[in-house]
Coordinates of C-alpha atoms and ligand atoms in Angstrom, one line a residue:
X296 CA -10.9 -29.4 -14.6
X297 CA -14.6 -29.0 -13.9
X298 CA -16.1 -31.5 -11.8
X299 CA -19.5 -30.2 -11.6
X300 CA -21.4 -29.7 -15.2
X301 CA -23.2 -26.5 -14.0
X302 CA -21.5 -24.4 -11.9
X303 CA -17.8 -23.0 -11.4
X304 CA -17.1 -22.6 -7.7
X305 CA -14.7 -20.2 -6.6
X306 CA -13.3 -19.4 -2.9
X307 CA -11.5 -16.2 -2.3
X308 CA -9.5 -16.3 0.9
X309 CA -9.2 -12.7 2.3
X310 CA -11.9 -10.0 2.3
X311 CA -9.3 -6.9 1.8
X312 CA -9.0 -5.0 -1.3
X313 CA -7.4 -7.6 -3.3
X314 CA -9.8 -10.4 -2.7
X315 CA -12.9 -8.3 -3.0
X316 CA -11.6 -6.9 -6.4
X317 CA -10.9 -10.7 -7.4
X318 CA -14.4 -11.8 -6.6
X319 CA -15.6 -8.7 -8.6
X320 CA -13.8 -9.5 -11.7
X321 CA -14.5 -13.3 -11.2
X322 CA -18.1 -12.4 -11.5
X323 CA -17.4 -10.3 -14.7
X324 CA -15.2 -13.1 -16.2
X325 CA -18.2 -15.4 -15.7
X326 CA -20.6 -13.1 -17.3
X327 CA -17.9 -12.6 -20.3
X328 CA -17.6 -16.3 -20.5
X329 CA -21.2 -17.2 -20.5
X330 CA -20.8 -19.4 -17.4
X331 CA -22.3 -19.4 -14.1
X332 CA -20.2 -18.8 -11.1
X333 CA -20.6 -19.4 -7.3
X334 CA -18.1 -17.1 -5.4
X335 CA -17.4 -17.4 -1.6
X336 CA -15.3 -14.7 -0.1
X337 CA -13.8 -15.9 3.4
X338 CA -12.1 -13.7 6.1
X339 CA -11.6 -14.1 9.7
X340 CA -12.5 -10.3 10.3
X341 CA -16.2 -9.4 10.9
X342 CA -15.6 -6.1 9.0
X343 CA -15.1 -6.2 5.1
X344 CA -12.1 -4.4 3.5
X345 CA -8.9 -5.8 5.4
X346 CA -6.5 -2.6 5.8
X347 CA -9.1 -0.2 4.6
X348 CA -11.0 1.1 7.4
X349 CA -13.0 4.5 7.2
X350 CA -14.5 6.1 10.3
X351 CA -17.2 8.6 9.7
X352 CA -17.6 10.7 12.6
X353 CA -18.9 14.2 13.9
X354 CA -18.6 15.3 10.3
X355 CA -15.0 14.0 9.7
X356 CA -14.0 11.0 7.3
X357 CA -11.1 9.6 9.0
X358 CA -9.0 7.0 7.4
X359 CA -7.5 4.5 9.9
X360 CA -5.6 2.6 7.4
X361 CA -4.7 3.7 3.7
X362 CA -5.8 7.2 2.9
X363 CA -5.2 7.7 -0.8
X364 CA -3.6 6.4 -4.0
X365 CA -1.5 7.4 -6.8
X366 CA -3.4 8.9 -9.6
X367 CA -1.0 7.7 -12.0
X368 CA -1.7 4.0 -11.2
X369 CA -5.0 3.4 -13.2
X370 CA -6.2 0.1 -12.3
X371 CA -8.2 1.6 -9.2
X372 CA -9.6 4.3 -11.3
X373 CA -10.7 1.7 -13.8
X374 CA -12.4 -0.1 -10.9
X375 CA -14.0 3.1 -9.6
X376 CA -15.7 3.4 -13.1
X377 CA -16.7 -0.3 -13.2
X378 CA -18.3 0.1 -9.8
X379 CA -20.0 3.4 -11.1
X380 CA -18.2 5.5 -8.5
X381 CA -15.7 7.3 -10.4
X382 CA -17.6 10.8 -9.9
X383 CA -17.0 10.3 -6.1
X384 CA -13.2 10.7 -6.8
X385 CA -11.4 13.7 -5.3
X386 CA -7.9 15.1 -5.3
X387 CA -5.5 16.9 -2.7
X388 CA -5.9 20.7 -1.8
X389 CA -3.9 22.5 -4.4
X390 CA -3.0 25.0 -1.8
X391 CA -1.4 22.1 0.5
X392 CA 0.9 20.5 -2.0
X393 CA 3.9 21.1 0.0
X394 CA 5.8 18.4 2.4
X395 CA 8.1 19.3 4.9
X396 CA 10.9 17.2 6.6
X397 CA 12.2 17.6 10.1
X398 CA 15.7 18.5 10.5
X399 CA 17.3 19.2 13.9
X400 CA 13.7 19.8 15.2
X401 CA 12.7 22.4 12.5
X402 CA 10.4 22.1 9.5
X403 CA 12.2 22.3 6.1
X404 CA 10.5 22.2 2.9
X405 CA 11.4 19.6 0.7
X406 CA 13.4 21.0 -2.1
X407 CA 11.1 21.2 -5.4
X408 CA 12.0 18.7 -8.0
X409 CA 12.9 15.9 -5.7
X410 CA 11.0 12.7 -7.1
X411 CA 11.0 9.9 -4.7
X412 CA 14.0 11.8 -2.8
X413 CA 16.0 12.2 -6.0
X414 CA 16.9 15.8 -7.0
X415 CA 15.9 16.5 -10.5
X416 CA 16.6 20.3 -10.2
X417 CA 19.8 21.6 -8.8
X418 CA 19.2 25.0 -7.7
X419 CA 16.6 24.2 -5.1
X420 CA 18.5 21.1 -4.1
X421 CA 21.7 23.3 -3.6
X422 CA 19.9 25.9 -1.5
X423 CA 18.1 23.4 1.1
X424 CA 18.8 23.7 4.7
X425 CA 18.5 19.9 4.9
X426 CA 21.9 19.1 3.6
X427 CA 25.2 19.9 4.5
X428 CA 27.7 21.0 1.5
X429 CA 29.3 17.9 1.9
X430 CA 26.2 16.0 1.9
X431 CA 25.1 17.9 -1.6
X432 CA 28.7 17.6 -3.3
X433 CA 28.6 13.8 -2.3
X434 CA 25.1 13.6 -4.2
X435 CA 26.4 15.1 -7.2
X436 CA 28.9 12.6 -7.6
X437 CA 26.0 10.6 -8.9
X438 CA 26.8 12.2 -12.3
X439 CA 30.2 10.9 -12.5
X440 CA 30.3 7.5 -10.8
X441 CA 30.2 4.5 -13.2
X442 CA 27.2 2.5 -13.2
X443 CA 27.3 -1.0 -11.6
X444 CA 27.9 -3.8 -13.9
X445 CA 26.4 -6.2 -11.3
X446 CA 23.4 -8.1 -12.5
X447 CA 20.6 -9.0 -10.1
X448 CA 18.7 -7.5 -7.3
X449 CA 20.3 -5.5 -4.5
X450 CA 18.7 -3.5 -1.4
X451 CA 17.4 0.1 -1.9
X452 CA 20.0 1.1 0.8
X453 CA 23.0 0.0 -0.9
X454 CA 21.9 1.5 -4.4
X455 CA 20.9 4.8 -2.7
X456 CA 24.3 5.1 -0.8
X457 CA 26.1 4.2 -3.6
X458 CA 24.7 6.6 -5.9
X459 CA 23.7 9.9 -4.0
X460 CA 25.6 8.9 -0.7
X461 CA 24.6 8.5 3.1
X462 CA 23.3 11.9 3.8
X463 CA 20.7 12.2 1.2
X464 CA 19.5 8.7 1.9
X465 CA 19.3 9.4 5.7
X466 CA 17.8 12.7 5.7
X467 CA 15.6 12.6 2.7
X468 CA 15.1 9.2 0.7
X469 CA 14.8 7.1 3.9
X470 CA 12.0 9.2 5.6
X471 CA 10.2 9.4 2.4
X472 CA 10.5 5.7 1.5
X473 CA 9.3 5.0 5.1
X474 CA 6.1 6.8 4.4
X475 CA 5.6 4.5 1.7
X476 CA 7.0 1.0 3.2
X477 CA 7.7 1.9 6.9
X478 CA 10.7 -0.2 6.1
X479 CA 14.6 -0.4 6.5
X480 CA 16.3 0.5 3.2
X481 CA 19.1 -2.0 3.8
X482 CA 16.6 -4.9 3.6
X483 CA 14.2 -3.7 0.9
X484 CA 14.5 -5.0 -2.7
X485 CA 15.4 -2.6 -5.1
X486 CA 13.9 -4.5 -8.0
X487 CA 10.5 -5.2 -6.3
X488 CA 10.3 -1.4 -5.0
X489 CA 11.8 1.1 -7.5
X490 CA 13.0 -0.6 -10.5
X491 CA 13.2 2.8 -12.2
X492 CA 16.1 3.9 -10.2
X493 CA 18.4 1.0 -11.5
X494 CA 16.9 1.5 -15.1
X495 CA 18.0 5.1 -14.8
X496 CA 21.6 4.4 -13.7
X497 CA 21.9 1.6 -16.2
X498 CA 20.6 3.9 -19.2
X499 CA 21.9 7.0 -18.1
X500 CA 24.8 6.3 -16.2
X501 CA 23.3 8.5 -13.5
X502 CA 20.4 8.2 -10.9
X503 CA 19.8 12.0 -11.2
X504 CA 20.1 12.1 -15.1
X505 CA 17.8 9.1 -15.4
X506 CA 15.4 10.5 -13.0
X507 CA 15.3 13.9 -14.9
X508 CA 14.8 12.0 -18.2
X509 CA 11.9 10.1 -16.9
X510 CA 10.2 13.0 -14.9
X511 CA 6.7 13.8 -16.3
X512 CA 6.6 10.3 -18.1
X513 CA 3.6 8.7 -16.4
X514 CA 4.5 10.3 -12.8
X515 CA 1.7 13.1 -12.7
X516 CA -1.6 12.8 -14.1
X517 CA -3.3 9.4 -14.8
X518 CA -4.1 8.3 -18.5
X519 CA -7.4 9.9 -19.6
X520 CA -7.7 12.5 -17.0
X521 CA -10.9 13.9 -18.6
X522 CA -12.9 10.9 -17.2
X523 CA -12.3 12.1 -13.7
X524 CA -14.2 14.9 -11.9
X525 CA -13.0 18.3 -12.1
X526 CA -11.8 18.3 -8.3
X527 CA -9.8 15.2 -9.0
X528 CA -7.9 16.3 -12.1
X529 CA -4.3 17.3 -11.8
X530 CA -3.8 15.7 -8.3
X531 CA -1.1 13.5 -7.6
X532 CA -2.9 11.6 -5.0
X533 CA -6.6 10.8 -5.1
X534 CA -9.4 9.4 -2.7
X535 CA -13.2 9.3 -2.6
X536 CA -14.8 12.3 -1.2
X537 CA -16.7 10.1 1.4
X538 CA -13.7 7.9 2.2
X539 CA -12.2 4.6 0.8
X540 CA -14.9 2.6 2.3
X541 CA -17.0 4.0 -0.6
X542 CA -15.2 1.5 -2.7
X543 CA -16.1 -1.2 0.0
X544 CA -19.6 -0.3 -0.2
X545 CA -20.0 -0.3 -4.0
X546 CA -18.0 -3.8 -4.0
X547 CA -20.6 -5.1 -1.5
X548 CA -23.4 -4.0 -3.5
X549 CA -21.8 -5.4 -6.9
X550 CA -20.9 -8.6 -5.0
X551 CA -24.8 -9.3 -4.1
X552 CA -25.3 -12.8 -4.9
X553 CA -22.0 -14.0 -4.1
X554 CA -21.4 -16.0 -0.6
X555 CA -19.3 -14.7 2.2
X556 CA -18.2 -16.1 5.5
X557 CA -17.0 -13.1 7.6
X558 CA -15.6 -14.0 11.0
X559 CA -14.2 -17.4 9.6
X560 CA -11.0 -18.4 8.7
X561 CA -9.8 -20.7 5.9
X562 CA -7.7 -23.1 8.1
X563 CA -6.7 -25.9 5.6
X564 CA -6.7 -26.8 2.0
X565 CA -7.0 -30.1 0.6
X566 CA -6.1 -30.9 -2.9
X567 CA -8.4 -33.9 -4.5
X568 CA -6.6 -36.2 -7.0
X569 CA -8.8 -36.9 -10.0
X570 CA -11.2 -40.0 -8.8
X571 CA -10.3 -39.3 -5.1
X572 CA -13.4 -37.2 -4.1
X573 CA -16.7 -38.3 -5.6
X574 CA -20.2 -37.3 -5.8
X575 CA -22.3 -34.2 -7.0
X576 CA -20.3 -31.8 -4.6
X577 CA -16.9 -33.3 -5.4
X578 CA -14.2 -30.7 -6.6
X579 CA -10.4 -30.5 -7.1
X580 CA -10.1 -28.4 -4.2
X581 CA -11.8 -28.4 -0.8
X582 CA -11.1 -25.4 1.6
X583 CA -11.6 -26.0 5.4
X584 CA -13.1 -23.2 7.4
X585 CA -12.7 -22.6 11.3
X586 CA -16.1 -23.0 11.5
X587 CA -15.8 -26.8 10.7
X588 CA -17.4 -26.2 7.0
X589 CA -15.8 -27.5 3.8
X590 CA -16.0 -25.4 0.8
X591 CA -15.5 -27.4 -2.6
X592 CA -13.9 -25.3 -5.0
X593 CA -12.7 -25.6 -8.8
X594 CA -10.8 -22.2 -8.2
X595 CA -9.1 -20.4 -5.2
X596 CA -7.5 -17.2 -5.1
X597 CA -5.5 -16.7 -1.8
X598 CA -5.1 -12.9 -0.7
X599 CA -4.1 -13.5 3.0
X600 CA -0.7 -11.8 4.1
X601 CA 2.3 -13.9 3.2
X602 CA 2.5 -15.4 6.8
X603 CA -1.0 -16.7 6.9
X604 CA -0.8 -18.1 3.2
X605 CA 2.2 -19.8 4.1
X606 CA 0.4 -21.8 6.8
X607 CA -2.3 -22.7 4.0
X608 CA 0.0 -23.8 1.3
X609 CA 2.8 -25.3 3.6
X610 CA 1.6 -28.8 3.3
X611 CA 1.4 -28.6 -0.6
X612 CA 4.4 -26.6 -1.7
X613 CA 7.8 -25.1 -0.5
X614 CA 6.9 -21.8 1.2
X615 CA 10.1 -20.0 2.0
X616 CA 9.4 -17.2 -0.5
X617 CA 6.3 -16.6 1.7
X618 CA 8.0 -16.9 5.1
X619 CA 11.0 -14.6 4.2
X620 CA 8.5 -11.8 3.9
X621 CA 8.7 -9.9 7.1
X622 CA 6.1 -7.6 8.3
X623 CA 6.3 -4.1 10.1
X624 CA 3.7 -3.3 12.5
X625 CA 2.7 0.4 12.6
X626 CA -0.1 2.6 14.4
X627 CA -1.4 5.9 13.7
X628 CA -3.0 8.4 16.1
X629 CA -5.6 10.8 14.7
X630 CA -6.4 13.8 16.7
X631 CA -9.1 16.5 15.9
X632 CA -8.9 20.1 17.2
X633 CA -11.0 23.2 16.9
X634 CA -9.1 25.3 14.2
X635 CA -9.4 28.4 16.7
X636 CA -7.5 26.7 19.5
X637 CA -4.6 25.7 16.9
X638 CA -3.6 29.1 15.3
X639 CA -1.5 27.9 12.6
X640 CA -2.4 27.7 8.9
X641 CA -0.7 24.9 7.5
X642 CA 0.3 25.1 3.9
X643 CA 1.3 21.6 3.3
X644 CA 0.3 18.1 3.5
X645 CA 2.3 17.1 6.3
X646 CA 5.8 16.2 7.4
X647 CA 8.5 13.4 7.6
X648 CA 10.6 12.7 10.4
X649 CA 14.1 10.9 9.7
X650 CA 15.3 8.5 12.2
X651 CA 18.0 10.3 13.5
X652 CA 15.8 13.2 15.0
X653 CA 14.9 10.6 17.7
X654 CA 11.1 11.3 17.6
X655 CA 8.5 8.7 18.3
X656 CA 6.5 9.9 15.4
X657 CA 7.7 9.0 11.7
X658 CA 5.3 11.2 10.0
X659 CA 2.4 13.6 10.5
X660 CA -0.3 14.2 7.8
X661 CA -2.1 17.6 8.2
X662 CA -5.4 15.8 7.0
X663 CA -7.7 18.7 7.0
X664 CA -5.3 20.7 5.0
X665 CA -4.6 17.9 2.8
X666 CA -8.0 16.5 2.1
X667 CA -10.7 19.3 2.4
X668 CA -13.4 16.7 2.4
X669 CA -12.0 15.2 5.7
X670 CA -13.1 17.9 8.2
X671 CA -15.6 20.5 9.0
X672 CA -14.3 23.7 8.0
X673 CA -13.7 25.1 11.5
X674 CA -11.6 22.1 12.6
X675 CA -8.3 20.5 12.1
X676 CA -7.4 16.9 11.8
X677 CA -4.0 15.5 12.1
X678 CA -2.9 11.9 11.7
X679 CA 0.4 10.8 13.2
X680 CA 2.3 7.7 12.1
X681 CA 4.5 5.8 14.7
X682 CA 6.2 2.4 14.2
X683 CA 8.8 1.4 11.4
X684 CA 11.3 -1.4 11.0
X685 CA 13.5 -1.7 14.0
X686 CA 11.3 0.7 15.9
X687 CA 8.1 -1.3 16.6
X688 CA 7.7 -1.7 20.2
X689 CA 6.0 1.8 20.3
X690 CA 3.0 0.3 18.5
X691 CA 2.0 -1.5 21.8
X692 CA 2.5 1.3 24.3
X693 CA -0.7 1.7 26.1
X694 CA -3.2 4.5 24.6
X695 CA -2.4 7.0 27.0
X696 CA 1.4 6.8 26.9
X697 CA 1.3 6.6 22.9
X698 CA -1.0 9.7 23.1
X699 CA 1.4 11.6 25.2
X700 CA 4.3 10.7 23.3
X701 CA 2.6 11.8 19.9
X702 CA 1.4 15.1 21.5
X703 CA 4.8 15.6 22.8
X704 CA 6.3 15.6 19.2
X705 CA 3.4 17.7 17.8
X706 CA 4.0 20.2 20.6
X707 CA 8.1 20.4 19.8
X708 CA 7.4 20.5 15.9
X709 CA 4.1 22.6 15.6
X710 CA 4.1 24.3 18.8
X711 CA 0.5 22.8 19.4
X712 CA -0.4 22.5 23.0
X713 CA -4.3 22.3 22.5
X714 CA -6.3 19.4 23.9
X715 CA -7.6 17.2 21.2
X716 CA -11.5 17.1 20.9
X717 CA -11.1 13.4 20.4
X718 CA -8.3 10.9 19.6
X719 CA -8.6 7.9 17.7
X720 CA -5.7 5.1 17.8
X721 CA -5.3 2.3 15.1
X722 CA -2.7 -0.3 15.6
X723 CA -1.9 -2.4 12.5
X724 CA 0.2 -5.6 13.5
X725 CA 2.4 -7.0 10.9
X726 CA 0.6 -4.8 8.4
X727 CA 3.4 -3.6 6.2
X728 CA 5.2 -6.4 4.0
X729 CA 8.9 -5.8 3.3
X730 CA 9.9 -7.2 0.0
X731 CA 13.2 -8.8 0.5
X732 CA 16.1 -8.9 -2.1
X733 CA 15.3 -11.2 -4.8
X734 CA 11.7 -10.9 -4.1
X735 CA 10.5 -10.8 -7.5
X736 CA 12.5 -13.9 -8.5
X737 CA 11.0 -15.8 -5.5
X738 CA 7.4 -14.8 -6.3
X739 CA 7.8 -15.9 -9.8
X740 CA 9.0 -19.5 -8.8
X741 CA 6.4 -19.9 -6.1
X742 CA 3.7 -19.0 -8.9
X743 CA 5.2 -21.2 -11.5
X744 CA 4.9 -24.0 -9.0
X745 CA 1.1 -23.2 -8.1
X746 CA 0.5 -23.4 -11.9
X747 CA 2.2 -26.7 -12.4
X748 CA 0.7 -28.4 -9.3
X749 CA -2.2 -26.7 -8.2
X750 CA -4.0 -25.3 -11.3
X751 CA -6.8 -23.3 -10.4
X752 CA -5.0 -21.8 -7.4
X753 CA -3.4 -18.5 -7.3
X754 CA -1.8 -16.0 -4.8
X755 CA -2.3 -12.4 -5.0
X756 CA -2.2 -9.2 -2.9
X757 CA 0.2 -6.8 -1.0
X758 CA 2.7 -9.4 -0.5
X759 CA 3.7 -9.8 -4.0
X760 CA 3.7 -7.1 -6.8
X761 CA 3.1 -3.7 -4.9
X762 CA 1.7 -2.7 -1.6
X763 CA -0.3 0.4 -2.9
X764 CA -4.1 -0.1 -3.3
X765 CA -3.8 0.1 -7.2
X766 CA -1.3 -2.6 -7.6
X767 CA -3.4 -5.0 -5.4
X768 CA -6.3 -4.2 -7.5
X769 CA -4.3 -5.0 -10.5
X770 CA -3.4 -8.2 -9.0
X771 CA -6.6 -9.2 -7.8
X772 CA -8.0 -8.5 -11.4
X773 CA -5.4 -10.5 -13.0
X774 CA -5.9 -13.4 -10.4
X775 CA -9.6 -13.5 -11.6
X776 CA -8.7 -14.1 -15.1
X777 CA -5.6 -16.6 -14.4
X778 CA -7.9 -18.6 -12.1
X779 CA -11.0 -18.6 -14.6
X780 CA -8.7 -19.6 -17.7
X781 CA -7.3 -22.7 -15.4
X782 CA -10.9 -23.7 -14.4
X783 CA -12.3 -23.5 -17.9
X784 CA -9.6 -25.7 -19.1
Ligands
FAD1044 C1 -1.3 1.9 8.0 C2 -1.2 1.7 6.4 C3 -1.4 2.8 5.5 C4 -1.4 2.5 4.2 N1 -1.4 3.9 3.3 C5 -1.9 3.4 1.9 C6 -2.1 4.6 0.9 O1 -2.3 5.6 1.5 N2 -2.4 4.2 -0.2 C7 -2.1 2.9 -0.7 O2 -2.2 2.9 -2.0 N3 -1.9 1.9 0.0 C8 -1.5 2.1 1.4 N4 -1.3 1.1 2.1 C9 -1.1 -0.2 1.7 C10 -2.6 -1.0 1.5 O3 -3.5 -0.5 2.3 C11 -2.6 -2.4 1.6 O4 -1.4 -2.9 0.9 C12 -3.6 -2.9 1.0 O5 -4.9 -2.7 1.7 C13 -3.7 -4.6 1.1 O6 -4.8 -5.1 0.7 P1 -5.0 -6.8 0.8 O7 -6.3 -7.2 0.2 O8 -4.0 -7.3 -0.3 O9 -4.6 -7.3 2.1 P2 -5.4 -7.0 3.4 O10 -6.2 -5.7 3.3 O11 -4.4 -7.3 4.4 O12 -6.6 -8.2 3.3 C14 -6.1 -9.6 3.6 C15 -7.2 -10.1 4.3 O13 -6.8 -11.6 4.4 C16 -7.5 -12.2 5.6 N5 -7.0 -13.3 6.1 C17 -6.0 -13.7 6.8 N6 -5.9 -14.9 7.0 C18 -6.7 -15.5 6.3 C19 -7.2 -16.9 6.5 N7 -6.7 -17.8 6.8 N8 -8.4 -16.9 5.9 C20 -9.4 -16.1 5.2 N9 -8.8 -14.8 5.3 C21 -7.6 -14.4 5.8 C22 -7.4 -10.8 6.5 O14 -8.0 -10.9 7.7 C23 -7.3 -9.7 5.6 O15 -8.9 -9.1 5.9 C24 -1.3 1.3 3.7 C25 -1.2 0.1 4.5 C26 -1.1 0.4 5.9 C27 -1.0 -0.9 6.8
CP3_1045 C1 5.2 12.8 2.8 C2 4.5 11.5 3.0 C3 4.6 10.3 2.2 N1 3.8 9.3 2.9 C4 3.3 9.9 4.0 C5 3.6 11.4 4.1 C6 3.1 12.2 5.4 C7 3.0 13.6 5.2 C8 1.6 13.5 4.1 O1 0.9 13.0 4.0 O2 1.9 14.5 2.9 C9 2.4 9.3 5.1 C10 2.2 7.7 4.9 N2 1.9 7.0 3.9 C11 2.1 5.6 4.1 C12 2.8 5.5 5.3 C13 3.3 4.2 6.0 C14 2.5 3.3 6.6 C15 2.0 4.0 7.6 O3 2.6 4.1 8.9 O4 0.6 4.2 7.8 C16 3.3 7.0 5.8 C17 3.8 7.3 7.0 C18 1.8 4.6 3.1 C19 1.8 4.9 1.9 N3 2.2 5.8 1.1 C20 2.0 5.7 -0.4 C21 1.9 4.3 -0.4 C22 1.4 3.8 -1.9 C23 2.6 3.5 -2.6 C24 2.1 2.9 -4.0 O5 1.0 3.0 -4.4 O6 3.0 2.1 -4.5 C25 1.7 3.9 0.9 C26 1.4 2.3 1.1 C27 2.2 6.7 -1.2 C28 3.3 7.6 -0.9 N4 3.7 8.6 0.3 C29 4.6 9.2 0.1 C30 5.1 9.2 -1.2 C31 6.3 10.0 -1.8 C32 4.3 8.4 -2.0 C33 4.2 7.9 -3.5 C34 5.2 7.1 -3.9 C35 5.2 7.0 -5.4 O7 5.3 8.0 -6.1 O8 5.5 5.9 -5.8 C36 5.4 10.0 1.2

């Protein structure tokens, strides 16, 4: 495959966590293989990191995008240690582990034993004020309803309403899962989001029984917790004590010697047939940039969102798999207060709001309680979320109207009327990919076509095999090995 005897040239499209990880591990692959690589990262934004966006201000560490990751998913922990920043990891405040759900305007603690909305302990579930007796009884039918014999994918919503009934789905599962995908459960693929649910039904004849059997298996602490700093051990969620941007800073340093084009978009992609392009610069692919530059490439990793990736690949391949991934727009409103002006000592990480409550916010994180490093000790930091599938117009309300709506909800649930010290609004348009039913097969087909028709080109990132930061990192790392294998031939 190599057309230039000395150098392997790679273009990474997208400077979010998937692309940066890919560039980092491409560099490592080159070292391992004893080869020399020239790597260029391209991104239309002037700012590195894609969705990751940490603001450090007045002693606060404010996450405007993702705020943490699941400790049991190790690729991000491996990357942290590969980057030499493992000692910066930190866990949630052990005194703020509870999560609440709003029901009829009031906060109810999530019953202990819920795993992703599935009850695994019967007593707390039986006692919760979140559900009616009918709703609880309907959920218990899961123990006796036969497992579906149908093969193939279905929606998360159809599965959950089949197994535990509409009330558990609407009052618990939907808000909880909206706190991951901001999605409509009736459209999200079960296989691409929670394949373990279907597996529980298949193997144990019941979602609840299966979830109980799996509880503790790989769900809590990460493998080899001993390598984590003490303050990170035993926590389900982790982050860095100076924010997720720590990872971007370490990656920037590790990628010194690589090239980048920030503020510049990849606009097209040319595949050169052998013999078609000549000269010392000739390469199997050319990536055309919005500034008119052409980057010759032996290997390309595309990590742009599916709709942007589709524009690039459309002239070469069928891209319906990419076009069928919808994206939901969300926003978050972060407010800082003087602790003295609030007068509540919150004992949880935050609360979720079911759609049926008719509020603007979908969730609220009591950030200063969940993450002790995030705020000075005499301050309170709240992060409120708006926008979910079917309710996205709210994201584009003008700043004043958005803040007013959020403050109305905070007043009605928490009684907070204090004036914020400052407010930070972040809008993330088309930011949450919604994996449609059949997503995994469609992705596999697309990748098989890429392998066959465009060796050396790969596609990875949040649109494909998991939206979580660790999943993006795993995909970026895999992409580096796959693309390098193809380039080395
Ligand atoms: C509000 C929000 C909260 C979240 N919270 C969490 C959380 O707490 N924990 C967690 O694990 N995950 C969370 N996620 C998910 C996670 O943040 C994302 O899935 C992940 O950051 C995506 O990384 P990525 O590199 O795949 O994509 P992105 O970060 O979107 O990067 C893709 C990049 O491609 C660039 N691009 C687009 N078109 C082109 C082009 N033509 N040429 C070149 N570049 C292009 C874009 O500018 C962008 O920078 C959250 C997501 C959102 C939106
Ligand atoms: C309770 C709650 C959740 N999520 C949230 C709360 C609010 C209160 C609080 O902070 O405690 C906040 C949140 N987190 C996320 C959203 C959606 C996007 C947005 O609007 O910003 C929202 C609204 C993304 C996410 N939240 C999470 C991810 C990562 C998912 C992954 O790694 O697969 C994302 C993109 C993690 C998360 N988030 C939640 C669970 C149960 C999980 C773990 C899922 C699992 O065990 O697999 C629920």
